[in-house]
CSV table of C-alpha atoms in Angstrom, one decimal:
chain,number,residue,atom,x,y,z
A,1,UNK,CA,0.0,0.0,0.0
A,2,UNK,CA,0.8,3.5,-0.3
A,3,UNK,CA,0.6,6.4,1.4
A,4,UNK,CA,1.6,10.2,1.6
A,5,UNK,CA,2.1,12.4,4.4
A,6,UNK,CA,2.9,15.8,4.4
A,7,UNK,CA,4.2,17.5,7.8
A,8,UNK,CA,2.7,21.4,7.6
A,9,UNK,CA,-0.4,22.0,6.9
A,10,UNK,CA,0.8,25.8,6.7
A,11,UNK,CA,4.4,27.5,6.0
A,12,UNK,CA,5.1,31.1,6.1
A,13,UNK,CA,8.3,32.7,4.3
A,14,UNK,CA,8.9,36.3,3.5
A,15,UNK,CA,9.5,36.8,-0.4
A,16,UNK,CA,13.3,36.2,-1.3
A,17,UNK,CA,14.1,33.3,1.4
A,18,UNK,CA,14.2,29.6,0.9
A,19,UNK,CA,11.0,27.6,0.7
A,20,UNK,CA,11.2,23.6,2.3
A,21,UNK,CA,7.5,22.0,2.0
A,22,UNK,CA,7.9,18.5,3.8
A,23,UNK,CA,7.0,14.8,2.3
A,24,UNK,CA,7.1,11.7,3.4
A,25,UNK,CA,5.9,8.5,1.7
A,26,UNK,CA,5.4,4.7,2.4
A,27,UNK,CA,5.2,2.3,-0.7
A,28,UNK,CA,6.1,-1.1,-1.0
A,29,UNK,CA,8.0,-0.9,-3.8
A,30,UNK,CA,9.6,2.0,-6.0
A,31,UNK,CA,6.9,4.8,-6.4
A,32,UNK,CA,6.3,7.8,-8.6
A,33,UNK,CA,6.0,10.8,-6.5
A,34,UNK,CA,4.6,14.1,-8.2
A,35,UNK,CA,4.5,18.0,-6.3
A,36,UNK,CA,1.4,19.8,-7.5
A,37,UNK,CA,0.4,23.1,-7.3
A,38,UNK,CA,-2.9,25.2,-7.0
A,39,UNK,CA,-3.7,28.6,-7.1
A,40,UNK,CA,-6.7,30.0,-5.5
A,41,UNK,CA,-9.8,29.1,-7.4
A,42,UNK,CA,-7.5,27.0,-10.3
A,43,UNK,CA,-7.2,23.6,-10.8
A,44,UNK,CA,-3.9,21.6,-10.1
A,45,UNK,CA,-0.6,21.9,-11.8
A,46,UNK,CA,2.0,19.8,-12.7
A,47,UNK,CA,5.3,21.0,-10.6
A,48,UNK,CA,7.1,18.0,-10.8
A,49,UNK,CA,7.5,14.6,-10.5
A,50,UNK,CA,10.4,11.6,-10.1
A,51,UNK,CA,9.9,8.1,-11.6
A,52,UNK,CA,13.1,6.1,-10.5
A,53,UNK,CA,15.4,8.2,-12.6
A,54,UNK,CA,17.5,10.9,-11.4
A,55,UNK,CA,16.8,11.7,-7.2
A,56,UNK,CA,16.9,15.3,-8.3
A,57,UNK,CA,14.2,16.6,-9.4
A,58,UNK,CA,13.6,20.3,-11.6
A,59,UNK,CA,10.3,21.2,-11.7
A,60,UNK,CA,8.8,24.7,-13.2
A,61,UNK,CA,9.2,28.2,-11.6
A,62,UNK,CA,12.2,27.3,-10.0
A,63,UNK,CA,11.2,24.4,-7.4
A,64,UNK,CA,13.0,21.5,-7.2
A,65,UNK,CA,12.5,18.7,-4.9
A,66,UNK,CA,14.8,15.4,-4.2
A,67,UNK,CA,14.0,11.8,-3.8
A,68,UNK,CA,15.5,10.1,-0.8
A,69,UNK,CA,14.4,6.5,-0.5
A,70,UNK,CA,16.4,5.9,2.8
A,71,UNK,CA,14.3,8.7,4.2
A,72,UNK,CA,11.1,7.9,2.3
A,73,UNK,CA,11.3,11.7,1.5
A,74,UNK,CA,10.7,14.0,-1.7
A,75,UNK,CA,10.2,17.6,-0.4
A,76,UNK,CA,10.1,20.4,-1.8
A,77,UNK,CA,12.4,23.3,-1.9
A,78,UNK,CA,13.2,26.5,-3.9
A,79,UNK,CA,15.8,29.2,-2.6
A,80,UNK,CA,13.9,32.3,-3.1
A,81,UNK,CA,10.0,32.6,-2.2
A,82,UNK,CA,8.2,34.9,-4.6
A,83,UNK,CA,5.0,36.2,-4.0
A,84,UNK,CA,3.8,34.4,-6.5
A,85,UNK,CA,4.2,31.2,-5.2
A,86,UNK,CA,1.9,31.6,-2.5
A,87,UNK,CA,-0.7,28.5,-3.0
A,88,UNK,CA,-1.4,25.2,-2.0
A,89,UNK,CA,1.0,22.2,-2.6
A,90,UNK,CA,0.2,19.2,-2.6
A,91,UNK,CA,2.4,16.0,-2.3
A,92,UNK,CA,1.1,12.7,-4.3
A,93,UNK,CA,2.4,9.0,-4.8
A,94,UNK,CA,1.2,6.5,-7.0
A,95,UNK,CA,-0.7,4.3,-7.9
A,96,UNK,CA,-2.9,7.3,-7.6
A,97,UNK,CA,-6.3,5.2,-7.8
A,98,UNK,CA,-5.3,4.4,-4.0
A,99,UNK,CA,-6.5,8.0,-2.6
A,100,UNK,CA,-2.9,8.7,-2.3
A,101,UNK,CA,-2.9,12.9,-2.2
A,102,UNK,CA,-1.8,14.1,0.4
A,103,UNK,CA,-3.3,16.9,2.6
A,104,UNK,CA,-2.1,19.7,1.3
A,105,UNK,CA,0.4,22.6,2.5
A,106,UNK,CA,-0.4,26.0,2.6
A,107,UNK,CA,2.4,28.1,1.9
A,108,UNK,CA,1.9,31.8,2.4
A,109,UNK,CA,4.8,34.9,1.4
A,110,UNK,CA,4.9,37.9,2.8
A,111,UNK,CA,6.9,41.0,1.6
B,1,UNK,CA,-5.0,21.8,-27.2
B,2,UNK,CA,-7.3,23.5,-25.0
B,3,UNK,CA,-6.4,21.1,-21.7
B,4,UNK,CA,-9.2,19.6,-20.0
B,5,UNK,CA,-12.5,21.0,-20.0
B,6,UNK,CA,-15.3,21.2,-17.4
B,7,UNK,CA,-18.7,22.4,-17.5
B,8,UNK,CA,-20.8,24.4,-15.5
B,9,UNK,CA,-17.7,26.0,-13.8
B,10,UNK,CA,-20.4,27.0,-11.0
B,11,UNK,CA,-23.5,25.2,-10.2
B,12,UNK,CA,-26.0,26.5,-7.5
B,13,UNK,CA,-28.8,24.0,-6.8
B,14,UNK,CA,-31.5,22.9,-4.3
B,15,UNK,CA,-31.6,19.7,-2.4
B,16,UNK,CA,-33.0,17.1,-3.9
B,17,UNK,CA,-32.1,18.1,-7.4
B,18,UNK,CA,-29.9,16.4,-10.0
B,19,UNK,CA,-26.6,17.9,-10.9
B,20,UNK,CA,-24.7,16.2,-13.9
B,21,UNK,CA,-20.9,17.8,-14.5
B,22,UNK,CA,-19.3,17.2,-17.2
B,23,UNK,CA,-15.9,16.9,-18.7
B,24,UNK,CA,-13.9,16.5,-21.9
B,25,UNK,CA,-10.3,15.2,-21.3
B,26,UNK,CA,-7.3,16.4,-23.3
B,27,UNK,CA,-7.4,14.6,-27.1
B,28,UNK,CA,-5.7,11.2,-27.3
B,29,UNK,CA,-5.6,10.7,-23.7
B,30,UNK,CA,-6.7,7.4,-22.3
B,31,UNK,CA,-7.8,7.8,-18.7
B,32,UNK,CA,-9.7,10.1,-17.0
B,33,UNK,CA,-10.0,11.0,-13.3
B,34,UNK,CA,-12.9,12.9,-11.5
B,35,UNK,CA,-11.7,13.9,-8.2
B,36,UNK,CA,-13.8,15.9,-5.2
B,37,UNK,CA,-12.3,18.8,-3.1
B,38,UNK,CA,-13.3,19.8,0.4
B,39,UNK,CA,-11.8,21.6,3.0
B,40,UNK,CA,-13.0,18.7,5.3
B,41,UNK,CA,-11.4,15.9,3.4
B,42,UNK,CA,-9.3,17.2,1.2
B,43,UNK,CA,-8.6,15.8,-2.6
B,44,UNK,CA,-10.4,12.0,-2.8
B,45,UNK,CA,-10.4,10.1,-6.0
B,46,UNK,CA,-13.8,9.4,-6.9
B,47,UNK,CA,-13.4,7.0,-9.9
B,48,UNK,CA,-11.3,6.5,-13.0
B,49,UNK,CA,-11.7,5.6,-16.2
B,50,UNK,CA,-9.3,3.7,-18.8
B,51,UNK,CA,-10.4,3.4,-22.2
B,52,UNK,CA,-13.4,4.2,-21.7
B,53,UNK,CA,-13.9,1.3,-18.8
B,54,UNK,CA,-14.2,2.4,-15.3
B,55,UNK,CA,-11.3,0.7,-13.5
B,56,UNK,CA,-12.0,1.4,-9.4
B,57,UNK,CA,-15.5,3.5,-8.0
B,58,UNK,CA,-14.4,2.7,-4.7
B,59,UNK,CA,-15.0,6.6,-4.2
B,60,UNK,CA,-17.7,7.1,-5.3
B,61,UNK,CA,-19.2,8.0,-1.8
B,62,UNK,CA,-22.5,6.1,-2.6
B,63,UNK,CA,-25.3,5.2,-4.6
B,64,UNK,CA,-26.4,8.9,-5.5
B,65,UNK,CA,-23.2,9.5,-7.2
B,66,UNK,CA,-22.5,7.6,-10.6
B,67,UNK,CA,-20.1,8.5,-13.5
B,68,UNK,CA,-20.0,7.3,-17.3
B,69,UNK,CA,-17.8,7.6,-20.0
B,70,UNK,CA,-19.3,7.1,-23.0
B,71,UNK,CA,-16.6,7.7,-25.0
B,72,UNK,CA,-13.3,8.9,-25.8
B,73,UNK,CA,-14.0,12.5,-25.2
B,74,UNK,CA,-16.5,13.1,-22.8
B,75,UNK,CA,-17.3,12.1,-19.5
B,76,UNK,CA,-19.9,12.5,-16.9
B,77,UNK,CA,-20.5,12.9,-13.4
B,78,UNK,CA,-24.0,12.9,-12.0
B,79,UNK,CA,-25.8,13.3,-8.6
B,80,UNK,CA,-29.1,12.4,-7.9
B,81,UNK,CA,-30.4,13.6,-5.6
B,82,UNK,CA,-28.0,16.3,-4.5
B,83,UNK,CA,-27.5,16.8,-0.5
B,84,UNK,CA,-26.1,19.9,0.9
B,85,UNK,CA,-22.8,18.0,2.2
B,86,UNK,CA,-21.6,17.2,-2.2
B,87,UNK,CA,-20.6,20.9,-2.3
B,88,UNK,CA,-17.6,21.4,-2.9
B,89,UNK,CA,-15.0,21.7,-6.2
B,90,UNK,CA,-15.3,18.4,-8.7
B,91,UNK,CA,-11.9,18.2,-10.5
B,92,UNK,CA,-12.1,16.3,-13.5
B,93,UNK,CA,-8.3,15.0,-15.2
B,94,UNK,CA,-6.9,13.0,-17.7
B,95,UNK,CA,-3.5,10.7,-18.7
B,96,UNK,CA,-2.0,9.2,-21.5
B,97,UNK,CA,-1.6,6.0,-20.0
B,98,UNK,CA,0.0,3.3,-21.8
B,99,UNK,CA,-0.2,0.6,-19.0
B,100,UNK,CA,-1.6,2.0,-16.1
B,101,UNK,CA,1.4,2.4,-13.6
B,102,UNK,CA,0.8,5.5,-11.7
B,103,UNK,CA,3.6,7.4,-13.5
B,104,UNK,CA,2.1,9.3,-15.8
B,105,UNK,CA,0.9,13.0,-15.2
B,106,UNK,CA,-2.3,13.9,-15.1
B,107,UNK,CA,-3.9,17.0,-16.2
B,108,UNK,CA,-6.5,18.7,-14.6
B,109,UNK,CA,-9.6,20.8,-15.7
B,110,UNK,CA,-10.0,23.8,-13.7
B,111,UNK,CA,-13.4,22.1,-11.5
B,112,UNK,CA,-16.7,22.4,-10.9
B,113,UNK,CA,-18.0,24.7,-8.2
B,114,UNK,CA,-20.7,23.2,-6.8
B,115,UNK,CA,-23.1,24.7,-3.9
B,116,UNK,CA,-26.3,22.5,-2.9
B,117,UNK,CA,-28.4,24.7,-1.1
């Protein structure tokens, strides 16, 4: 089985400083694990996503997260918050027919 | 391509009254998703869809809800009857899923509001 669990429901940073949105995940084998994003009153987008190739992953707008199977972690990090970002992230690991989204985190910017 | 679309993008309705959503996936994809969003629960997977077969309903929440795909290109989900406690934003997305294995990335429409008065 599979799960997701991410560890803030809500993170605060002030525009310009780094951005760490937590993840961890338990799957009995290797997993796909995607970061999406949504934007108040859109629907969810596509950040990222690993699939057993490199641990790093690049994602758009400048997130990246990284794949650490002896952690069971992929979080999510960027070095400089921009207003922009402010949205709701949410961390998900396949097979996704197993309700595997995870909560959500709220991440809010300030100036 | 225009991404996934969803129609009504708002629906205000009374208890007791059907609501059908509807949604066309992105052309050439092969499954489709509908998904509800509360702030009580969260994102749940409703049901999928591959090739036009549903594969898993086990979230479909119960007997009022019920989903078809009749084909390639257009999907719906319908209610009946509505309750107050189904509002909330239905997400409809699809994949390009060549065996189903999770790893593929789905798009999403930009949802339904629904309000059940």
């Amino acid at each position: 089985a599979q799960s997701v669990t991410q560890l803030d429901s809500h993170v605060s940073v002030s525009e310009g400083t780094p951005v760490l949105l937590r993840c961890n995940y338990s799957s009995s084998y290797s997993p796909s694990l995607f970061w999406y994003v949504q934007h108040p009153n859109k629907g969810l987008q596509l950040l990222l996503k690993y699939t057993s190739a490199a641990t790093l992953v690049k994602g758009i707008n400048g997130f990246e997260a990284e794949f650490k199977k002896s952690e069971t972690s992929f979080h999510l990090t960027k070095p400089s918050a921009h207003m922009s970002d402010a949205a709701e992230y949410f961390c998900v690991v396949t097979p996704l027919e197993a309700l595997n989204f995870g909560k959500g985190t709220s991440l809010l910017v300030t100036p | 391509d225009a991404g996934v679309i969803q129609s009504p993008r708002h629906e205000v309705t009374e208890m007791g009254q059907e609501v059908t959503l509807r949604c066309k996936p992105i052309s050439g994809h092969n499954s489709l998703f509908w998904y509800r969003q509360t702030m009580m629960r969260g994102l749940e997977l409703l049901i999928y869809f591959n090739n036009n077969v549903p594969i898993d309903d086990s979230g479909m929440p119960e007997d009022r809800f019920s989903a078809k795909m009749p084909n390639a290109s257009f999907s719906t989900l319908k209610i009946q009857p509505s309750e107050p406690r189904d509002s909330a934003v239905y997400f409809c997305a699809s994949s390009d899923t060549k065996d189903y294995g999770g790893s593929e990335t789905q798009y999403f429409g930009p949802g339904t509001r629904l309000l059940v008065l």
